[in-house]
Amino acid sequence: MSLVQIRGLAVSFAGQPALRGIDLDVAPGEALGLVGESGCGKSVTWLAALGLLPGKARVTGSVRLGGMELLGAKAATLEQVRGGRIAMIFQDPASSLNPVHRIGRQITEALSLHQGLSGAPARAEAKRLLDAVGMPDAQRRLDAFPHELSGGQNQRVMIAIALAGRPEVLVADEPTTALDVTIQAQILDLLQGLRREMGMALVLITHDLGVVSETCERVAVMYAGRIVEEAASGQIFAHPAHPYTQGLLGALPPLDGERRPLMAIPGGVPEPWAMPPGCAFAPRCPHARAACLQAVPELADLHISHRAACILAAEAPVLA
């Protein structure tokens, strides 16, 4: 049973499509990786689902949380969902935290909103959350300003704020982008540990397949506003079916074996106003044929819980 069910989600800005029909499910407690280059629509998917896009955006489709429709829901309903049942960690903690308010105040504000706590109980819970996310000297950090903390510490603060509402789903949007490799690993381990401890689902948005390889149980690959492949993590890495997924994997440096030149995908993600006919990846695809320019390929079942939107994949026999 799905906790979050997204069907036919489409977003356009000034008539130009940014999302072109997203179907996605998130099960309770699972870790889902949403992967693709910048501009593929990963962040827009969840901003649209939570009603966080600007008013000029036209959003259609359906987003259901435990049976409750979120698209078009009243502002009061969305305020309870955002930060409560679904929390989101944004890409840059330095720009997400208020620079003129102390860390403790920013955490207790979330606790007041979602748990009704105030005063000493709120401060005690804020310290507990900082301890839970591995913040050193948590008591003293409550009185610090964001500029007094490192990037990794600010990211831990953002995670603590996200946990204040005891969410069922935590959406982490590029949570390790601005961090060095060692801190990246610590943050990913922290998210995994919190997911298991709290039983919440984790959606990890990233452009790096290496980040999701050991973090996520299922991977959805996005390109030009569509999901082009979806499968269990092991299946994606062992048998990528879509040429775009193959290209992303080819760009990862091998950790062992002989050194080889990294594969590069030529070109870039098309802009919404310059979308090619048929398959959006065809101009960059080494296997493109004339039929690829005729129609947008639908997601085809290749194996149990493995789908890909590619003519070549659709022509292959479906495995039981």
Coordinates of C-alpha atoms in Angstrom, one line a residue:
M1 CA 0.0 0.0 0.0
S2 CA 1.3 3.4 -1.0
L3 CA 1.7 6.2 1.6
V4 CA 2.1 8.9 -1.2
Q5 CA 0.6 8.3 -4.6
I6 CA 1.3 10.7 -7.4
R7 CA -0.6 10.3 -10.7
G8 CA -0.3 12.3 -13.9
L9 CA 1.4 15.2 -12.2
A10 CA 2.1 17.9 -14.7
V11 CA 3.5 21.4 -14.2
S12 CA 3.8 24.3 -16.6
F13 CA 5.2 27.8 -16.4
A14 CA 3.8 30.3 -18.9
G15 CA 2.5 27.5 -21.0
Q16 CA 5.9 25.7 -21.1
P17 CA 5.8 22.2 -19.5
A18 CA 8.3 21.5 -16.7
L19 CA 6.7 18.2 -15.6
R20 CA 5.0 16.0 -18.2
G21 CA 3.0 13.4 -16.3
I22 CA 4.7 11.9 -13.2
D23 CA 3.4 8.6 -11.7
L24 CA 5.2 7.8 -8.5
D25 CA 4.5 5.9 -5.3
V26 CA 6.2 6.0 -1.9
A27 CA 5.6 3.1 0.5
P28 CA 5.7 3.5 4.2
G29 CA 9.2 3.3 5.6
E30 CA 11.0 2.8 2.2
A31 CA 13.9 4.8 0.8
L32 CA 13.4 6.1 -2.7
G33 CA 16.1 7.8 -4.8
L34 CA 15.0 10.3 -7.4
V35 CA 17.9 10.8 -9.8
G36 CA 18.7 12.9 -12.8
E37 CA 20.6 15.9 -14.1
S38 CA 19.8 19.5 -13.0
G39 CA 16.7 20.7 -14.9
C40 CA 15.0 17.2 -15.1
G41 CA 12.2 18.2 -12.6
K42 CA 13.2 16.3 -9.5
S43 CA 12.7 19.2 -7.0
V44 CA 9.7 20.6 -8.9
T45 CA 7.9 17.3 -8.4
W46 CA 7.9 17.6 -4.7
L47 CA 7.4 21.4 -4.6
A48 CA 4.3 20.9 -6.7
A49 CA 3.1 18.0 -4.5
L50 CA 3.4 20.2 -1.4
G51 CA 1.9 23.3 -3.0
L52 CA 5.1 25.3 -2.8
L53 CA 5.4 26.5 -6.4
P54 CA 4.6 30.1 -7.2
G55 CA 1.1 31.1 -8.2
K56 CA 2.1 31.4 -11.9
A57 CA 2.7 27.6 -12.1
R58 CA -0.2 25.5 -13.5
V59 CA -0.3 22.2 -11.7
T60 CA -2.6 19.3 -12.7
G61 CA -2.9 15.7 -11.8
S62 CA -3.3 14.0 -8.4
V63 CA -1.2 13.8 -5.2
R64 CA -2.7 11.7 -2.5
L65 CA -1.3 11.2 1.0
G66 CA -2.9 8.3 2.7
G67 CA -6.0 8.8 0.6
M68 CA -6.1 12.6 1.1
E69 CA -5.9 14.7 -2.0
L70 CA -3.2 17.5 -1.7
L71 CA -3.5 19.2 -5.0
G72 CA -6.1 22.0 -4.6
A73 CA -6.4 21.3 -0.8
K74 CA -7.1 24.3 1.5
A75 CA -4.2 26.2 2.9
A76 CA -4.9 25.1 6.4
T77 CA -4.7 21.4 5.3
L78 CA -1.4 22.0 3.5
E79 CA 0.1 23.8 6.5
Q80 CA -0.6 20.7 8.6
V81 CA 0.9 18.4 6.0
R82 CA 4.0 20.4 5.3
G83 CA 6.5 19.9 8.0
G84 CA 4.1 17.6 9.8
R85 CA 3.3 14.5 7.8
I86 CA 5.8 15.4 5.0
A87 CA 9.0 17.3 5.7
M88 CA 11.5 18.6 3.2
I89 CA 15.2 19.4 3.6
F90 CA 16.3 21.9 1.0
Q91 CA 19.5 22.0 -0.9
D92 CA 21.4 24.8 0.8
P93 CA 21.0 25.0 4.6
A94 CA 22.8 28.4 4.7
S95 CA 19.9 30.0 2.7
S96 CA 17.2 28.0 4.4
L97 CA 18.0 29.1 7.9
N98 CA 17.2 32.6 9.1
P99 CA 20.6 34.3 9.7
V100 CA 19.2 36.7 12.4
H101 CA 17.6 34.1 14.7
R102 CA 19.4 31.7 17.0
I103 CA 19.2 27.9 16.2
G104 CA 17.1 27.2 19.2
R105 CA 14.4 29.6 18.3
Q106 CA 14.2 28.2 14.8
I107 CA 13.8 24.7 16.1
T108 CA 11.3 25.6 18.8
E109 CA 9.2 27.5 16.2
A110 CA 8.7 24.3 14.3
L111 CA 8.0 22.4 17.6
S112 CA 5.3 25.1 18.5
L113 CA 3.7 24.8 15.1
H114 CA 3.6 21.0 14.8
Q115 CA 3.6 19.7 18.4
G116 CA 2.2 22.7 20.4
L117 CA 5.3 22.9 22.6
S118 CA 6.6 26.2 24.1
G119 CA 8.9 27.4 26.8
A120 CA 11.2 25.0 28.6
P121 CA 9.6 21.8 27.2
A122 CA 10.2 23.1 23.6
R123 CA 13.8 24.0 24.4
A124 CA 14.3 20.5 26.0
E125 CA 12.9 18.9 22.9
A126 CA 15.0 21.0 20.6
K127 CA 18.1 19.9 22.5
R128 CA 17.0 16.3 22.2
L129 CA 16.5 16.7 18.4
L130 CA 20.0 18.2 18.1
D131 CA 21.4 15.3 20.1
A132 CA 19.5 12.9 17.8
V133 CA 21.1 14.3 14.7
G134 CA 24.6 14.1 16.2
M135 CA 25.2 17.8 16.9
P136 CA 28.2 18.1 19.3
D137 CA 27.6 20.3 22.4
A138 CA 23.9 20.5 21.6
Q139 CA 23.0 22.7 24.6
R140 CA 25.4 25.4 23.6
R141 CA 24.5 25.2 19.9
L142 CA 20.9 26.2 20.7
D143 CA 22.1 29.8 21.4
A144 CA 24.3 29.9 18.2
F145 CA 23.5 31.7 15.0
P146 CA 23.7 29.8 11.7
H147 CA 26.9 31.7 10.6
E148 CA 28.7 30.3 13.7
L149 CA 28.2 26.7 12.5
S150 CA 29.8 24.7 9.7
G151 CA 27.9 23.6 6.6
G152 CA 27.5 20.1 8.0
Q153 CA 26.3 21.4 11.3
N154 CA 23.7 23.7 9.6
Q155 CA 22.5 20.7 7.6
R156 CA 22.0 18.8 10.9
V157 CA 20.0 21.7 12.2
M158 CA 17.8 21.5 9.1
I159 CA 17.3 17.8 9.7
A160 CA 16.4 18.5 13.3
I161 CA 13.8 21.1 12.2
A162 CA 12.4 18.6 9.7
L163 CA 12.1 16.0 12.4
A164 CA 10.2 18.4 14.7
G165 CA 6.9 17.4 13.1
R166 CA 7.6 13.7 13.4
P167 CA 7.0 13.2 9.6
E168 CA 5.9 10.1 7.8
V169 CA 7.9 11.1 4.8
L170 CA 11.2 13.0 4.7
V171 CA 12.1 14.5 1.3
A172 CA 15.9 15.4 1.2
D173 CA 16.7 17.6 -1.8
E174 CA 20.4 17.3 -2.6
P175 CA 21.2 17.3 1.2
T176 CA 25.0 16.8 0.7
T177 CA 25.7 19.1 -2.3
A178 CA 27.7 21.8 -0.5
L179 CA 29.5 19.4 1.9
D180 CA 32.9 17.6 1.6
V181 CA 33.0 13.9 1.1
T182 CA 33.5 12.9 4.7
I183 CA 30.6 15.0 5.9
Q184 CA 28.4 13.8 3.0
A185 CA 28.9 10.2 4.2
Q186 CA 28.0 11.2 7.8
I187 CA 24.8 13.0 6.7
L188 CA 23.7 10.0 4.5
D189 CA 24.4 7.6 7.4
L190 CA 22.4 9.9 9.7
L191 CA 19.4 10.0 7.4
Q192 CA 19.4 6.2 7.1
G193 CA 19.6 5.7 10.8
L194 CA 16.8 8.1 11.5
R195 CA 14.7 6.5 8.8
R196 CA 15.0 3.1 10.5
E197 CA 14.6 4.4 14.0
M198 CA 11.5 6.5 13.2
G199 CA 10.0 4.2 10.6
M200 CA 9.6 7.1 8.1
A201 CA 9.9 7.0 4.4
L202 CA 12.9 8.8 2.8
V203 CA 12.9 10.4 -0.6
L204 CA 16.5 11.3 -1.6
I205 CA 16.7 13.8 -4.6
T206 CA 20.1 13.8 -6.2
H207 CA 22.0 13.9 -9.5
D208 CA 24.5 11.4 -8.2
L209 CA 23.7 7.7 -8.6
G210 CA 26.6 6.9 -6.3
V211 CA 24.8 8.5 -3.4
V212 CA 21.7 6.3 -3.8
S213 CA 23.6 3.1 -4.5
E214 CA 23.7 2.1 -0.8
T215 CA 21.1 4.4 0.6
C216 CA 18.0 3.7 -1.4
E217 CA 16.0 0.5 -2.0
R218 CA 14.3 1.8 -5.1
V219 CA 15.4 4.3 -7.7
A220 CA 13.4 6.5 -10.2
V221 CA 15.4 8.1 -12.9
M222 CA 14.0 11.4 -14.3
Y223 CA 14.7 13.1 -17.6
A224 CA 13.1 16.2 -19.1
G225 CA 10.1 16.2 -16.7
R226 CA 9.3 12.5 -16.9
I227 CA 10.3 9.3 -15.2
V228 CA 12.2 7.3 -17.7
E229 CA 13.2 4.3 -15.6
E230 CA 12.1 2.9 -12.2
A231 CA 13.3 -0.3 -10.5
A232 CA 14.8 -1.7 -7.3
S233 CA 18.3 -0.2 -6.6
G234 CA 20.1 -3.5 -7.3
Q235 CA 18.3 -4.0 -10.6
I236 CA 19.0 -0.5 -11.8
F237 CA 22.8 -0.9 -11.1
A238 CA 23.0 -4.4 -12.5
H239 CA 20.7 -4.1 -15.5
P240 CA 20.0 -0.5 -16.5
A241 CA 17.5 -0.5 -19.4
H242 CA 17.3 3.1 -20.5
P243 CA 20.2 4.6 -22.4
Y244 CA 20.1 7.7 -20.1
T245 CA 20.5 5.5 -17.0
Q246 CA 23.3 3.7 -18.7
G247 CA 25.0 7.0 -19.4
L248 CA 24.7 8.2 -15.8
L249 CA 26.2 5.0 -14.6
G250 CA 29.0 5.2 -17.2
A251 CA 29.9 8.6 -15.8
L252 CA 30.7 7.1 -12.4
P253 CA 34.4 6.4 -11.8
P254 CA 35.1 2.7 -11.0
L255 CA 36.4 2.0 -7.5
D256 CA 38.4 -1.0 -8.5
G257 CA 39.7 -2.7 -11.6
E258 CA 41.4 -1.1 -14.6
R259 CA 41.2 2.6 -15.1
R260 CA 39.1 3.7 -18.0
P261 CA 38.0 7.0 -19.4
L262 CA 34.6 8.2 -18.0
M263 CA 31.7 8.2 -20.4
A264 CA 30.1 11.5 -21.1
I265 CA 26.5 12.1 -22.3
P266 CA 26.7 14.6 -25.1
G267 CA 24.5 17.7 -25.1
G268 CA 22.2 18.8 -22.3
V269 CA 18.7 18.5 -20.9
P270 CA 16.4 20.3 -23.3
E271 CA 14.6 23.4 -22.2
P272 CA 10.8 23.2 -21.8
W273 CA 10.3 25.5 -24.8
A274 CA 12.7 23.5 -27.0
M275 CA 11.5 19.9 -26.3
P276 CA 12.3 17.6 -29.3
P277 CA 9.6 15.5 -30.9
G278 CA 9.1 12.0 -29.6
C279 CA 11.6 10.8 -27.0
A280 CA 13.2 13.8 -25.3
F281 CA 16.5 11.9 -24.9
A282 CA 16.7 10.9 -28.6
P283 CA 19.1 13.8 -29.6
R284 CA 21.6 12.6 -27.0
C285 CA 21.0 8.9 -27.3
P286 CA 23.6 6.7 -29.1
H287 CA 20.9 4.1 -30.0
A288 CA 18.3 6.6 -31.4
R289 CA 16.4 5.6 -34.5
A290 CA 13.8 7.2 -36.6
A291 CA 10.9 5.8 -34.6
C292 CA 12.2 7.5 -31.5
L293 CA 11.2 10.9 -33.0
Q294 CA 7.6 9.8 -33.7
A295 CA 6.1 9.3 -30.3
V296 CA 6.9 9.7 -26.6
P297 CA 7.6 6.2 -25.3
E298 CA 5.5 5.0 -22.3
L299 CA 7.0 3.2 -19.3
A300 CA 7.0 -0.5 -20.2
D301 CA 7.3 -3.4 -17.8
L302 CA 10.6 -5.2 -18.2
H303 CA 10.6 -7.3 -15.0
I304 CA 8.9 -7.3 -11.7
S305 CA 8.8 -3.7 -10.5
H306 CA 11.2 -2.6 -13.3
R307 CA 9.9 -0.2 -15.9
A308 CA 11.6 1.9 -18.6
A309 CA 10.4 4.4 -21.2
C310 CA 12.4 3.4 -24.2
I311 CA 11.5 1.8 -27.6
L312 CA 14.4 -0.6 -27.2
A313 CA 13.4 -1.6 -23.7
A314 CA 9.7 -2.0 -24.8
E315 CA 10.8 -4.4 -27.6
A316 CA 12.6 -6.7 -25.2
P317 CA 10.6 -9.6 -23.8
V318 CA 9.0 -9.1 -20.4
L319 CA 10.6 -11.2 -17.8
A320 CA 8.5 -13.0 -15.2

